[in-house]
Phi, psi and omega in degrees: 000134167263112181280016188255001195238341172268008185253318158304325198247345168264012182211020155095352188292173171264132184293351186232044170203072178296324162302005144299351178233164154229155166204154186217190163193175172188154185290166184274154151252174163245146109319051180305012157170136167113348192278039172225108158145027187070207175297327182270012186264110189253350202254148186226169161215110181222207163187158176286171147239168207243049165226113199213169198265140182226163188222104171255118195228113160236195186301145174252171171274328159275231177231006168312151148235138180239159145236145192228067179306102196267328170309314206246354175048046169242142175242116177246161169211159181187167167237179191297337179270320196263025159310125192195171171293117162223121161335301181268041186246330186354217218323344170273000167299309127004267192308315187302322184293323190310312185321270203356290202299310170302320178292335180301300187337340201074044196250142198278147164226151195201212207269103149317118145252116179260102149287134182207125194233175184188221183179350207272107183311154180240161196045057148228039156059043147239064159096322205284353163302305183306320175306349175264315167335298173311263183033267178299312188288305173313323191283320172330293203302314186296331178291321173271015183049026167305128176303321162328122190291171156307327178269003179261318184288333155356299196235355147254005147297302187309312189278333171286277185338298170317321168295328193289320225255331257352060152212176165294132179262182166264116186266032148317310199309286188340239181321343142264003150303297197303328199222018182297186164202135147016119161073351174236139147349094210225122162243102174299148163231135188280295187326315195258014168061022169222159159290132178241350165210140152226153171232116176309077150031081187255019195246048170323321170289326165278129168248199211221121179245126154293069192245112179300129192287325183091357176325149147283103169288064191262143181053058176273288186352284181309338167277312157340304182302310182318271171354303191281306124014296187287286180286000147299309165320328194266323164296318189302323192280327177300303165310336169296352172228033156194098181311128148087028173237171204241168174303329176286340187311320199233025161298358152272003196262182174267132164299311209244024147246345158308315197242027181312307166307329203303153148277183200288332189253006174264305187307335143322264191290341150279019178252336156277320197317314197305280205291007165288313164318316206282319198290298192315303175326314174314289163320305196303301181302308203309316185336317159288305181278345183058077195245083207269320184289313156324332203256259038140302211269341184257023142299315171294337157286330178299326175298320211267305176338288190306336167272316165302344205228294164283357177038039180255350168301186151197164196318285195324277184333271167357276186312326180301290163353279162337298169299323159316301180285003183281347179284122168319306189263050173248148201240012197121116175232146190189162154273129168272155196078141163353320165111255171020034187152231190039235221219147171228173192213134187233095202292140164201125161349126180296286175312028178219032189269319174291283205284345149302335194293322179289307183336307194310327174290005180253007191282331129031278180298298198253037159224000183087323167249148186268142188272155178254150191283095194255126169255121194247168163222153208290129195243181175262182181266256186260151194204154174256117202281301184246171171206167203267117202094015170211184180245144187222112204248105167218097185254023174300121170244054153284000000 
């Protein structure tokens, strides 16, 4: 779709004046290890995908904002005194933080059109709300010629988003939307608001499958909340025997004399939490060393954590999961997102992609629902498609 001639035509622009438009875009993620446990859980093993959200905004005459969901042929509109938050505004909340994040910035902000179209598949947890934030923000730096670095719209995405929504997002996602790159690997640390590794892709041979299971994910939220919960409680007992430390503190220790004490279901979830921690750096290494079965068996160790331990799987996930190791040529398969349902992502030899694909036809039967299939490849991160009065390839990740 061209969102700049379909953003001219639902608002009038003139096509033989581009200063007048910006358009940006940024990517879907995957969390291939590490999304589970809140705040105090840091380590991510992630990557961009090559699905993704664009965003175009040029001038109005009045102090209006319009927004123009081109996907969904929906219009929400507000001005700059009425940012807020409104439920039945949902997906245009989103582009209202990136404003947010620019009016803090100290940017004149008036009257705004915005278009936002997209490809990210929704609800399996890669992202694409954040990606219209990132966007929206990208079109924004293009539209005011702003100076602001990537790492700067990081923490003023992150602090607008807190304000608008009043809870935190994750700025892991902010960054690797903002800073992933083409073919690697990026291991975040959530605390410290950086990348602590990248990794060049060594699995070249592999393609990367997304497959929504299609489960209904009812009262997931409320189970999360347990969970999350659960493991604030595991860090507080851990802290009794080391004041002020966080779950990375004690990935050298023996676990089950640590946690001896526990009850049974905190000693459970802080013990993926730990050893989640443990994986990613493993991984990050089989990875590095291009250790493919190494790299394989401890994704497949994450899963059975995540089902056994963190308890967020189900029967449906599990067969995919399952079905993926019965393959030689498969490299690691696990679920991704919050759980109860969703999406698992499965590394597999590319010439063996049709015929897995078919195995896939019996979850069908026996489970009732058909899953949809996505095949992605690890991308780079957010870029200024036009920016105004020019065509703009702005692939810089500082």
């Amino acid at each position: 779709m061209d969102i700049g001639l379909v953003h001219r035509n639902e608002y009038k622009v003139e096509a033989d004046k581009p200063e007048h438009l910006s358009v940006a875009e940024a990517p879907g993620r995957v969390h291939f290890l590490g999304e589970q446990g809140g705040a105090d859980a840091i380590l991510f093993l992630s990557a961009a995908i090559d699905r993704h959200v664009k965003v175009s905004v040029s001038a109005r005459k009045d102090s209006s904002l319009r927004f123009f969901a081109s996907d969904l042929n929906e219009r929400k509109r507000s001005t700059l005194v009425n940012l807020k938050y409104r439920r039945e505004d949902r997906w245009a909340n989103y582009i209202k933080v990136a404003i947010h994040a620019f009016a803090e910035l100290g940017f004149t902000v008036k009257g705004l059109n915005f278009t936002v179209c997209g490809n990210i598949p929704q609800q399996v947890a890669l992202a694409s709300s954040t990606a219209i934030e990132i966007a929206a923000a990208m079109a924004l730096r293009g539209y005011f010629s702003a100076k602001i670095s990537k790492k700067g719209l990081v923490e003023k995405l992150a602090g607008s988003h807190a304000a608008l929504f009043g809870k935190n997002a994750r700025v892991a996602d902010y960054i690797i939307g903002l800073c992933a790159q083409k073919d690697h690997f990026f291991i975040v640390d959530e605390s410290a608001r950086k990348v602590i590794k990248k990794i060049k892709s060594p699995l070249t041979d592999y393609s990367v499958l997304l497959i929504d299971s299609r489960v209904p994910r009812m009262g997931e939220e409320s189970e999360v909340e347990l969970r999350l919960a659960d493991t604030k409680k595991g860090l507080g007992l851990l802290r009794q025997k080391q004041a002020g430390a966080s779950f990375k503190d004690f990935m050298a220790y023996d676990l089950m004399e640590l946690m001896e004490d526990f009850p049974e279901k905190i000693r459970r979830r802080s013990m993926h939490i730990i050893q989640e921690l443990r994986r990613v750096h493993d991984t990050g290494g089989a990875l590095e060393r291009k250790e493919f079965p190494a790299f394989a068996r401890t994704i497949i160790s994450s899963h059975e954590s995540l089902r056994d331990l963190y308890e967020v799987s189900c029967p449906e996930v599990d067969w995919l999961v399952k079905r993926a190791q019965e393959s030689d040529s498969v490299a690691g398969s696990r679920m991704t997102g919050s759980g109860f349902g969703g999406c698992t992502y499965t590394f597999i030899r590319s010439e063996m992609l049709e015929e897995y694909k078919k195995r896939l036809e019996e979850y069908e039967r026996i489970f009732g629902f058909r899953p949809i299939i996505h095949e992605v490849k690890l991308a780079a991160g957010s870029r200024s498609v036009l920016a105004p009065g020019r065509v703009c390839a702005d692939t810089a990740h500082q």
